[in-house]
XYZ file of C-alpha atoms in Angstrom:
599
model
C 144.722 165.176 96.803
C 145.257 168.686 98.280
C 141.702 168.968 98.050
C 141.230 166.597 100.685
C 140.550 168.422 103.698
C 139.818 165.161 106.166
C 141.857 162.322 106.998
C 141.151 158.864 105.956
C 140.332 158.347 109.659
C 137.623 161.001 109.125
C 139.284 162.786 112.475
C 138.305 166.660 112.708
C 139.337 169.050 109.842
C 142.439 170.501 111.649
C 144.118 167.487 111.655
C 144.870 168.153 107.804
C 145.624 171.927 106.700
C 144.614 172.020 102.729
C 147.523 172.354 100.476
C 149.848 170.237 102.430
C 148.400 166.857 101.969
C 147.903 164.469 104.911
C 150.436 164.863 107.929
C 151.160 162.175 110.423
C 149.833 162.286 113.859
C 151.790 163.668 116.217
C 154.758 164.623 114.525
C 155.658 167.998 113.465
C 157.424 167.020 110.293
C 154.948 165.000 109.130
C 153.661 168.336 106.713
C 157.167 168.011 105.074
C 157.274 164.274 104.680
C 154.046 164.010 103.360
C 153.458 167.089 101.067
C 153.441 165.832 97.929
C 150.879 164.314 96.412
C 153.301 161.388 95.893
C 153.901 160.639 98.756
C 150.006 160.313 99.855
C 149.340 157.630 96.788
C 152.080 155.665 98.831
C 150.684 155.668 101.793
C 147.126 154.811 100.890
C 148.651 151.839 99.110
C 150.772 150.731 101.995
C 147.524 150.374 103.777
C 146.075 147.019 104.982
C 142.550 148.111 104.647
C 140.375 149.298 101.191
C 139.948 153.236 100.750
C 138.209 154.676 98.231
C 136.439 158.219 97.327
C 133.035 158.276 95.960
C 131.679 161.512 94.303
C 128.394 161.815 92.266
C 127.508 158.153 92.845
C 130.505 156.544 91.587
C 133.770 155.773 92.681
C 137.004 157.997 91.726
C 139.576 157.196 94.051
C 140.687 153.641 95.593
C 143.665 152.409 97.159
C 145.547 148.388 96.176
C 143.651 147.383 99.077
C 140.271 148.490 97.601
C 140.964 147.502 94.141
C 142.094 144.001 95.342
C 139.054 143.520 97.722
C 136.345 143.830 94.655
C 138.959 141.775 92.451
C 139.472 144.241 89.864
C 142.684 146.657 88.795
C 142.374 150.850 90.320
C 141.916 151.576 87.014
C 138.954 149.091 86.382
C 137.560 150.283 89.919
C 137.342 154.249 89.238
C 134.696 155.598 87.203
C 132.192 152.745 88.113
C 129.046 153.422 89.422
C 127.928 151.877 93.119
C 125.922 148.944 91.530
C 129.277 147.431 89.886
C 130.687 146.308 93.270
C 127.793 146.589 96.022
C 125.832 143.641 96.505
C 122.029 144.081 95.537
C 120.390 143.824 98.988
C 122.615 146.505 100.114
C 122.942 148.954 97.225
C 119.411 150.721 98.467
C 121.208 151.245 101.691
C 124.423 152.323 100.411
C 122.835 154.735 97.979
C 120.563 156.124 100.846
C 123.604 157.137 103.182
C 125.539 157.877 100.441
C 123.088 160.886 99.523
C 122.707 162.087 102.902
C 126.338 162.370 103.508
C 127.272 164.774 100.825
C 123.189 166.511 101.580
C 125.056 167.738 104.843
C 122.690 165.270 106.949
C 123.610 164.457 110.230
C 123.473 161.833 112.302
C 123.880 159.767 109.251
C 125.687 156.033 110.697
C 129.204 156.126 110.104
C 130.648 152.450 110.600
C 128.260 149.618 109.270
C 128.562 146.412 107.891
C 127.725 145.584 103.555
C 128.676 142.642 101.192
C 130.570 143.875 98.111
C 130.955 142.242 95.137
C 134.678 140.170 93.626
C 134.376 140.314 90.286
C 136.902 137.905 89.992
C 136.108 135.364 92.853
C 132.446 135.503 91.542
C 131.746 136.192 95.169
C 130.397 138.642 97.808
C 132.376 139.732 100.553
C 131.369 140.750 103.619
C 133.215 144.043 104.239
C 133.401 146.681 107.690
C 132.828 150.636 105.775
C 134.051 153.498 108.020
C 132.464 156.562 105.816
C 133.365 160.315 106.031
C 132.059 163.209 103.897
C 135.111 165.004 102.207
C 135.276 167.662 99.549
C 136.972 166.104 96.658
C 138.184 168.074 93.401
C 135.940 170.566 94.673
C 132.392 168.291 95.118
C 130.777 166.927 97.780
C 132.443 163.738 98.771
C 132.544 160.568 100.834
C 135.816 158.720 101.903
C 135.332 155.311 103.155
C 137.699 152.922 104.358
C 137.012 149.310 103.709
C 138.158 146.078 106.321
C 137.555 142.294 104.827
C 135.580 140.919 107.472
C 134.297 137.598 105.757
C 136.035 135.397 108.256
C 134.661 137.155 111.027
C 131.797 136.601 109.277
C 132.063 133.047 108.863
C 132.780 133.181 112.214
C 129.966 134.051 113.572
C 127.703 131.813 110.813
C 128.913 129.014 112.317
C 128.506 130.006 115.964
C 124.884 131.194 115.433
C 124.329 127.899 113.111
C 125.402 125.379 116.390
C 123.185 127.663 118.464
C 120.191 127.821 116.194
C 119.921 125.264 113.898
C 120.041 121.307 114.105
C 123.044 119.512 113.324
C 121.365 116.168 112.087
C 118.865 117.936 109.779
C 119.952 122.152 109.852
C 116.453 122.631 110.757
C 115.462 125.161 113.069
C 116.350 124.071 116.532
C 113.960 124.616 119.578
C 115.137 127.514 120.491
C 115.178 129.361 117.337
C 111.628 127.667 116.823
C 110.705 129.340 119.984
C 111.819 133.206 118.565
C 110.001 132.793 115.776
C 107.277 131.337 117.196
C 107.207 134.584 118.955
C 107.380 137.043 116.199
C 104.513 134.578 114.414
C 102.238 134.974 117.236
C 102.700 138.672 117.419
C 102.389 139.020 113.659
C 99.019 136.950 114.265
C 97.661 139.596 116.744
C 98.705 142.999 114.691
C 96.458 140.980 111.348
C 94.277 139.342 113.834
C 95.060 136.285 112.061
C 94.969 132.388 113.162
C 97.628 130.279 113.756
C 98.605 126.416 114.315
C 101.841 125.415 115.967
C 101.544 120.925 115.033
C 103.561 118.964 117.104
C 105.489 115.565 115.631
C 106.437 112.641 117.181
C 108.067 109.517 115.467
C 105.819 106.053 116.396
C 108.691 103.822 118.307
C 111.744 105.451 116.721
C 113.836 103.277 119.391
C 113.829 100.579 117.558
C 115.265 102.023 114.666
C 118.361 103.725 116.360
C 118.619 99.938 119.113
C 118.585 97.568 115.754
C 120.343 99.827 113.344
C 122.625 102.335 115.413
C 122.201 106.232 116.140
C 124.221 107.032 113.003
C 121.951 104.927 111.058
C 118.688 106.652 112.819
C 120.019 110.038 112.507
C 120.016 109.226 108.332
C 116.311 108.327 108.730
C 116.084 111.712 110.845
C 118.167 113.463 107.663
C 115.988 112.255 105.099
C 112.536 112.557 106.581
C 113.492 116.300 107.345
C 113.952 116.722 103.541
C 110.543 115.235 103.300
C 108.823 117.231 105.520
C 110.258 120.057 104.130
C 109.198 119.047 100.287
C 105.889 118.852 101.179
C 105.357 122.103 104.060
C 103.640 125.366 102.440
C 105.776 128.698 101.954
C 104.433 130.348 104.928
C 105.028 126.754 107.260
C 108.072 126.457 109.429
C 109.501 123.270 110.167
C 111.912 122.730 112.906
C 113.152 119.617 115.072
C 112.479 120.016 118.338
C 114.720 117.239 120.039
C 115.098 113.156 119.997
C 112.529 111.841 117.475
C 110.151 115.305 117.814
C 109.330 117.536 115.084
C 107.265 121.083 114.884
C 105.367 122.930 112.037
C 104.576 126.046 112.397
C 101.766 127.162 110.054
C 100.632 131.068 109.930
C 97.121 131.361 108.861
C 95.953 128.097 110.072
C 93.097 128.390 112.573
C 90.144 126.133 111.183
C 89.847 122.226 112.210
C 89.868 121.074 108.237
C 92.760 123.467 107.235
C 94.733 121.444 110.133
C 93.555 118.241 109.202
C 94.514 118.784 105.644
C 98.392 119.947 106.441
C 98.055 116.814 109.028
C 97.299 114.527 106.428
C 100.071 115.960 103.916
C 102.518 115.615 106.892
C 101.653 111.774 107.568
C 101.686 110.870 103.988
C 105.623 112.460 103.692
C 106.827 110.674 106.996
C 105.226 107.055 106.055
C 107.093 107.376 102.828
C 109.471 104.436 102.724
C 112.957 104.874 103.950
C 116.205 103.154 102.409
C 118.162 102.542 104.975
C 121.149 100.165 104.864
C 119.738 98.072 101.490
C 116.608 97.810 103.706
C 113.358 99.355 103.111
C 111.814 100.966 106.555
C 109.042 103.180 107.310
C 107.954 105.012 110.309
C 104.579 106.309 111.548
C 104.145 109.210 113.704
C 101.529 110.853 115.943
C 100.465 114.377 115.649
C 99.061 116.988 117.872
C 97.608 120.365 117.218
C 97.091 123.378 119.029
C 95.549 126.726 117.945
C 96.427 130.677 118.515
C 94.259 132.533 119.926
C 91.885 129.627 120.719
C 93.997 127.168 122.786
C 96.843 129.560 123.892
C 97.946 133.183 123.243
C 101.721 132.764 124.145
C 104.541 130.644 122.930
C 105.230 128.596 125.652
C 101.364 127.780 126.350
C 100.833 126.555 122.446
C 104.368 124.344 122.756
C 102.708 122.727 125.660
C 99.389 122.045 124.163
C 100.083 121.219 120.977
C 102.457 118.444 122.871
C 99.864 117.930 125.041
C 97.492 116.962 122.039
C 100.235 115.124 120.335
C 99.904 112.422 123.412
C 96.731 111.885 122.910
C 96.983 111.563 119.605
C 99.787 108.684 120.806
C 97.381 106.871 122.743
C 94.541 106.611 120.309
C 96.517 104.763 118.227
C 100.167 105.232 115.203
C 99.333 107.674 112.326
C 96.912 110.071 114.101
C 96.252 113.387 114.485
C 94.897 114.861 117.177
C 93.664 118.238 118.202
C 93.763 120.200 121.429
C 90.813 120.614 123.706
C 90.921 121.806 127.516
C 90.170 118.849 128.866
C 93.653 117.584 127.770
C 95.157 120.383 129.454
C 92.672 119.578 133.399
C 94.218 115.839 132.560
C 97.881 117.010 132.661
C 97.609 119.062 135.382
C 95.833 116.408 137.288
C 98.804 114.115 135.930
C 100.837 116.159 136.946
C 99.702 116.822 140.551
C 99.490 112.798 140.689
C 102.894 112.089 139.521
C 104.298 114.868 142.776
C 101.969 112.665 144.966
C 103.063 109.485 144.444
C 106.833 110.439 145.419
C 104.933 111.985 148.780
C 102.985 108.169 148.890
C 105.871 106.168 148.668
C 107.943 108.353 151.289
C 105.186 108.525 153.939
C 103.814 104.941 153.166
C 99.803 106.142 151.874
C 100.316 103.363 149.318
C 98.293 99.729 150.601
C 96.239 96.932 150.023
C 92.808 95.787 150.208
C 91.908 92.203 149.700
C 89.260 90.700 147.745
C 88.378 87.068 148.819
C 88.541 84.244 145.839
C 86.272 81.594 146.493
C 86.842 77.792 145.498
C 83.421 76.751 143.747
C 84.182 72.720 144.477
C 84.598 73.099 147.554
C 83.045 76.470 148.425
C 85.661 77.690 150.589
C 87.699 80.849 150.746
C 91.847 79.803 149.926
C 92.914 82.721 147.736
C 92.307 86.621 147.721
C 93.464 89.348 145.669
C 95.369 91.856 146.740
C 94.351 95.715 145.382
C 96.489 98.436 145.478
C 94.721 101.457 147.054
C 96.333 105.165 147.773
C 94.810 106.913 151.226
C 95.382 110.480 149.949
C 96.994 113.503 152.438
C 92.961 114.381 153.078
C 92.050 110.567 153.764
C 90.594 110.933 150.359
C 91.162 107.002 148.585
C 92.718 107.613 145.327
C 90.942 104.987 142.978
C 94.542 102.532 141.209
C 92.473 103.325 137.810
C 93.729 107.179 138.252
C 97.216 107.041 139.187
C 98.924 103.357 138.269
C 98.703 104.522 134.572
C 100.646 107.628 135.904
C 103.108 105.997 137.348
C 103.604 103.498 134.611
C 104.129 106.583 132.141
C 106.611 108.092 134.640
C 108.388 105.020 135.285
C 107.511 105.228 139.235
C 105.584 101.536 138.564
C 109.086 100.020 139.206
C 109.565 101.669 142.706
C 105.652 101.046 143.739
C 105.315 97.694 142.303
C 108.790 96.242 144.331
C 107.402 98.203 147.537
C 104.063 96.380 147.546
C 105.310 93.277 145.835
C 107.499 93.500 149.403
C 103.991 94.347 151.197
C 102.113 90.711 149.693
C 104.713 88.378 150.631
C 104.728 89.336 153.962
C 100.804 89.208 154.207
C 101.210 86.065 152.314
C 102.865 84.437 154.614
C 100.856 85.730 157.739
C 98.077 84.254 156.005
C 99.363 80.864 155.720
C 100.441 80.707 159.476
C 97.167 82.200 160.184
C 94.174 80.615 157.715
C 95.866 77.630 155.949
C 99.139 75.901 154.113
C 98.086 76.068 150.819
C 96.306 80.137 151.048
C 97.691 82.043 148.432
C 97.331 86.204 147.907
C 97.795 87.033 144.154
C 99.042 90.201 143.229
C 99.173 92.234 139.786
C 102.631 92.719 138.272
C 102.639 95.711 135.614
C 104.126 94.645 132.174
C 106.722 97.918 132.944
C 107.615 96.261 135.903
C 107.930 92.486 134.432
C 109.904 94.482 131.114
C 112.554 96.751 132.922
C 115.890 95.357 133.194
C 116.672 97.055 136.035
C 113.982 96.116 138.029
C 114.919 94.129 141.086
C 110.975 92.566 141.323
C 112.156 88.501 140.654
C 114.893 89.090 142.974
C 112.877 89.982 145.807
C 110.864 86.935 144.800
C 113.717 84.764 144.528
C 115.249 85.451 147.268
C 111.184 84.706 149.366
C 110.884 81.637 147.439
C 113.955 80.376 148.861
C 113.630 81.508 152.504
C 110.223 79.891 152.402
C 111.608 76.552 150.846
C 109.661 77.133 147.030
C 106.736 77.225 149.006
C 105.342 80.827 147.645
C 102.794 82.232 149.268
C 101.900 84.319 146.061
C 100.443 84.340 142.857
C 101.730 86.845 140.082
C 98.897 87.727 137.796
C 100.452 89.501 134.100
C 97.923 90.675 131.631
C 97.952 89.197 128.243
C 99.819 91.471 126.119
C 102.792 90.726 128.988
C 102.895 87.094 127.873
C 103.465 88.186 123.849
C 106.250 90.834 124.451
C 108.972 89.040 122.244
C 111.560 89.815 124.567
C 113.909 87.214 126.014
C 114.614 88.393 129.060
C 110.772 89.108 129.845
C 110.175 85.275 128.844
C 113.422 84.248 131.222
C 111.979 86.264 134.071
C 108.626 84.208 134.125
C 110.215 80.869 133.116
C 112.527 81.060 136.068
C 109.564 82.568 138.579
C 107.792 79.615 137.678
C 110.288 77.099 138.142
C 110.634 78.462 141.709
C 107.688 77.771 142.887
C 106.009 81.035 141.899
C 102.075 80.757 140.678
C 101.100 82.771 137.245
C 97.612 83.516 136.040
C 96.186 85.981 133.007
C 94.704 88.747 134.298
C 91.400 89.983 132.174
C 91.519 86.937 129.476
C 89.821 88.237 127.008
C 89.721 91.734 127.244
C 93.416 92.537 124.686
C 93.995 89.837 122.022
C 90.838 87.662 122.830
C 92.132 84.774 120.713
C 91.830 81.711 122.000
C 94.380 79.902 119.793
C 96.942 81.242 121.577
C 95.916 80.266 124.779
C 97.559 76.685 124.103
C 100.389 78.725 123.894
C 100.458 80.305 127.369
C 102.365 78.398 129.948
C 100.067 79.558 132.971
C 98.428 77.967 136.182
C 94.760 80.613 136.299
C 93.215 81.946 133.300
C 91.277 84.818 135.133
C 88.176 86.008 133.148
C 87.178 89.685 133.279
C 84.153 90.889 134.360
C 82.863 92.270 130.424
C 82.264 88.495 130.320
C 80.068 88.201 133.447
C 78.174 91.492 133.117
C 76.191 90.079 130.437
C 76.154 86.527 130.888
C 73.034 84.409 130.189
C 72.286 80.754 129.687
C 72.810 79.816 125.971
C 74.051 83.639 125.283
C 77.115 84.551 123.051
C 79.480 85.534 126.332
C 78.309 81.670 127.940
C 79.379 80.028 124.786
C 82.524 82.065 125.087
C 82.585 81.584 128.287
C 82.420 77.896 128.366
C 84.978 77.570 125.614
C 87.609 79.324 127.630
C 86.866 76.918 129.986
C 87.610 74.069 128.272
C 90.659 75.445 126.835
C 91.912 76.110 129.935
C 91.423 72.902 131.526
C 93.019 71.112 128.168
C 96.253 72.469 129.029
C 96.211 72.500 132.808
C 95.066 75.844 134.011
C 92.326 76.779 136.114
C 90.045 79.588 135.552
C 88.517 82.723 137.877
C 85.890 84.270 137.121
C 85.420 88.094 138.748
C 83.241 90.300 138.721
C 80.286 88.005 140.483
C 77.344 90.170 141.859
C 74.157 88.492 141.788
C 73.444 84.737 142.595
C 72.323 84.104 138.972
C 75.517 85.313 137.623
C 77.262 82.958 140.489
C 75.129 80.040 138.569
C 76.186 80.645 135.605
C 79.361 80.438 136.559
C 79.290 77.608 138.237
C 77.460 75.685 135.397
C 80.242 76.539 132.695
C 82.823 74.612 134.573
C 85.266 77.648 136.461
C 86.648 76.763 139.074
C 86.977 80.108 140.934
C 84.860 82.952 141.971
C 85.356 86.291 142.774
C 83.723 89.695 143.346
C 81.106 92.007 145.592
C 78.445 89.014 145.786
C 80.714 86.895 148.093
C 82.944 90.251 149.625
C 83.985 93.518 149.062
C 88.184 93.991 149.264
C 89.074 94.009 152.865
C 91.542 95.718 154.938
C 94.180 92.699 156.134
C 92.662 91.982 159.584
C 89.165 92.095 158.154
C 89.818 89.460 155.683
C 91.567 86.892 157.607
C 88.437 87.113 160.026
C 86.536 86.831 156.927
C 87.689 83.655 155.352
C 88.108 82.182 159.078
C 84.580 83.082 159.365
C 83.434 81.640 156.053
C 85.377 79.127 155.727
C 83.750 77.600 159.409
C 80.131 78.558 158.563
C 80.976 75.806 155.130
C 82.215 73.119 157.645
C 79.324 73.881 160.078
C 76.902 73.357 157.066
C 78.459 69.854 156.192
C 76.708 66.946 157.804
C 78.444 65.514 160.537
């Protein structure tokens, strides 16, 4: 050891003078006390932490601590070459430095982190190395000293783990997704390669976690992971991005067939069959795909797109795929800009209603109209209900609207009947979202009018069909009671969702209201008058009478009339009306029939 002319805390070369060993810091005896080689070996092996001396790429000299640290005995340690007890991935490195340190390089890292080997554990290690060229026995040298730094380690696995990776499935999380999304896209531009970024999204999930419980859905999460994973290439990476939403990253991927194909392989894993409970489930998903560099040349843009696409993929239908084209992206925006407005309509009160006139065809007078929502825009511009009520179903902003307005036709309602007649009654569309949310507060604005006004409503609630088939009870309860109040119902565009009519007997309703794709076409002895008729006849079998809308032309006004309906509607009797124009309107009509009776 009096070759040694470092410490083992590799501090400058005074700090030892050769001959006398290593002397303790700051203390003037410490050349007495520790000048034999003696009493060195003792205090290397009093030492918490691993030292060892390395000279023509092998190890001659270790402390306990070292020998203990790789599992073996001192004697097994010295004399072995680096490969024995560095792990494989960082013997290049360790060789590398190793080389450089007794070449006289500088500048050469002195602290770094390497896994070594335990022999005896079977194990690696992770291990802090604090390295110093020495001159040992005369050669070129290093002396490292060696910390145990596998709970740190461990440590810091599981902290990057919860901030990286999914706890339900330990798939990439969104935010590691996003990283090496990153490095994929730049990767893409330095090969000038393609790339597809496919975005997942389970088909009514919901139900699974409301019938079975979250831990229950998060098993169905756990396993269809797995089977994603099985069946994604080498190159893919799959991740969950949140809730019931998946992403697959796939390098290489540019053309619309190689997309289709990995689409196809990705629908077959998820409708696999699930075991879940002793019951056999399966689930369906929608898929949407955008491209790098066609539909987006950052990150953030191809998340959006690729979601963007997955939507419409959602509305064409479970079990598609769907690709990415700008006209998606002009719909969002204008979705978006819609959605901002309609908190702007509601505040300064651009929301309101035009009325169409209904006439009676018995008696040929005006006693109903329908009201139709309309939006007067900042600009004056009249926002079409086509554009933004599907906006503000998505959004959930139907509720709000629908109670404001529902508000808005009671209380023309009601002028109407003080005004026209008794028995004149407005009917007004209710939005399945509306009729469907629990915490709605629509019947209880009606309840509470049906009462003040003695179950005399003044309304009409008109409910397309699939609103009449939703299973649940409390959507069932909600029109059984508005009925039994007093409260008219009719089916809005019979004919148009389900078209079956065996289920009409089924329907407890006072209007069947036929849409205009019936009336467009409609000739005597034609397949939509047959239809026509039929409805008709249904209808009347189990009480209900039937509208007709969409009238423009006095032959379509005759057919009508000769299948038996008992209502008309549409631009060849009136065009919707602001309030004051209508009650003049039916006032005006309604006299012109008397005046034409004879006396």
């Amino acid at each position: 050891m009096s070759d040694i002319d470092q410490d083992i805390e590799g501090h400058d070369q005074d700090a030892v003078t050769p001959g006398t060993g290593v002397r303790a810091a700051n203390d003037p005896r410490g050349a007495h006390i520790l000048s034999t080689e003696r009493n060195v070996h003792e205090l290397l092996d009093a030492m918490v932490d691993g030292v060892f001396i390395a000279s023509d790429f092998r190890f001659v000299f270790c402390n306990h601590a070292m020998a203990d640290l790789v599992g073996v005995t001192p004697e097994r340690f010295i004399g072995q070459p680096f490969s024995t007890f560095v792990a494989a991935e960082f013997l290049g490195i360790w060789t590398e430095r190793f080389e450089k340190r007794i070449s006289g390089v500088r500048d050469v890292p002195r602290r770094y982190e390497v896994r070594l080997l335990n022999g005896r554990a079977r194990s690696e290690i992770w291990v802090e190395l604090i390295a110093t060229p020495i001159r040992f026995s005369n050669q070129p040298s290093v002396l490292g000293i060696v910390r145990d730094i596998s709970d740190r380690k461990t440590a810091e696995q599981v902290i990057w783990a919860q901030a990286h990776l999914d706890v339900v499935t330990r798939l990439p999380n969104r935010f590691l997704l996003t990283r090496q999304l990153e490095d994929a896209l730049e990767n893409a531009r330095q090969r000038a390669e393609s790339l597809a970024l496919l975005f997942i999204d389970l088909d009514e999930f919901k139900q699974i976690n409301d019938v079975y419980g979250h831990d229950h859905g998060d098993k169905v999460l756990a396993q269809l992971a797995a089977q994603l994973q099985a069946c994604i290439g080498e190159r893919e990476l799959l991740a969950r991005f949140g809730g019931d939403e998946f992403n697959v990253l796939c390098p290489g991927a540019g053309s619309d067939a190689a997309i289709e194909q990995i689409g196809e392989r990705l629908l077959k894993a998820i409708n696999s069959p699930f075991q879940l409970g002793g019951k056999r489930l399966q689930v369906r998903a929608s898929i949407g795909a955008a491209r790098f560099p066609q539909d987006a040349d950052n990150a953030e843009d191809l998340l959006r797109h690729a979601d963007q696409a997955m939507y419409d993929a959602k509305r064409a239908g479970s079990n598609k795929l769907r690709l990415f084209h700008r006209e998606l992206d002009a719909a969002n925006r204008r979705k978006g800009a819609i959605t901002s407005g309609l908190d702007r309509a509601l505040r300064e009160d651009e929301l309101f209603f035009l009325y169409q006139p209904i006439v009676n065809i018995q008696t040929m007078s005006i006693d109903k109209a329908e009201a139709l929502i309309r939006w007067r825009d900042l600009d004056g511009t009249i926002i079409s209900p086509a554009d933004f009520i599907p906006v503000a179903e998505d959004t959930g902003r139907i509720v709000e609207i629908g109670n404001h307005m529902l508000g808005v036709a009671l209380d023309f309602g009601l002028a109407c009947r003080r005004e026209l007649a008794e028995s004149f009654q407005v009917t007004v569309n209710i939005s399945a979202v509306q009729l469907s949310d629990i915490d709605s507060k629509f019947e209880a604005i009606l309840l509470q009018r049906a009462r003040e006004n003695r179950h005399r409503a003044p309304i009409c609630i008109e409910l397309t069909e699939s609103t009449f088939l939703d299973p649940r009870p409390h959507v069932k309860e909600r029109l059984r009671l508005l009925q039994e109040v007093g409260y008219a119902v009719a089916i809005d565009d019979f004919g148009t969702g389900y078209s079956a009519l065996s289920y009409l007997r089924a329907l407890d309703v006072d209007y069947v209201k036929i849409d205009r794709a019936f009336i467009c076409n409609l000739a005597r002895g034609n397949k939509d008058f047959h239809i026509l008729k039929a409805i008709v006849m249904l209808a009347h079998e189990i009480g209900a009478r039937v509208i007709a809308e969409g009238i423009e032309t006095d032959r379509q006004f005759a057919l009508v009339r000769m299948s038996g309906c008992d209502f008309a509607q549409g631009y060849h009797f009136s065009r919707p009306l602001m309030p004051d124009a209508l009650v003049e309107t039916v006032q005006r009509f309604n006299r012109g029939r008397r005046d034409d009776k004879p006396g």
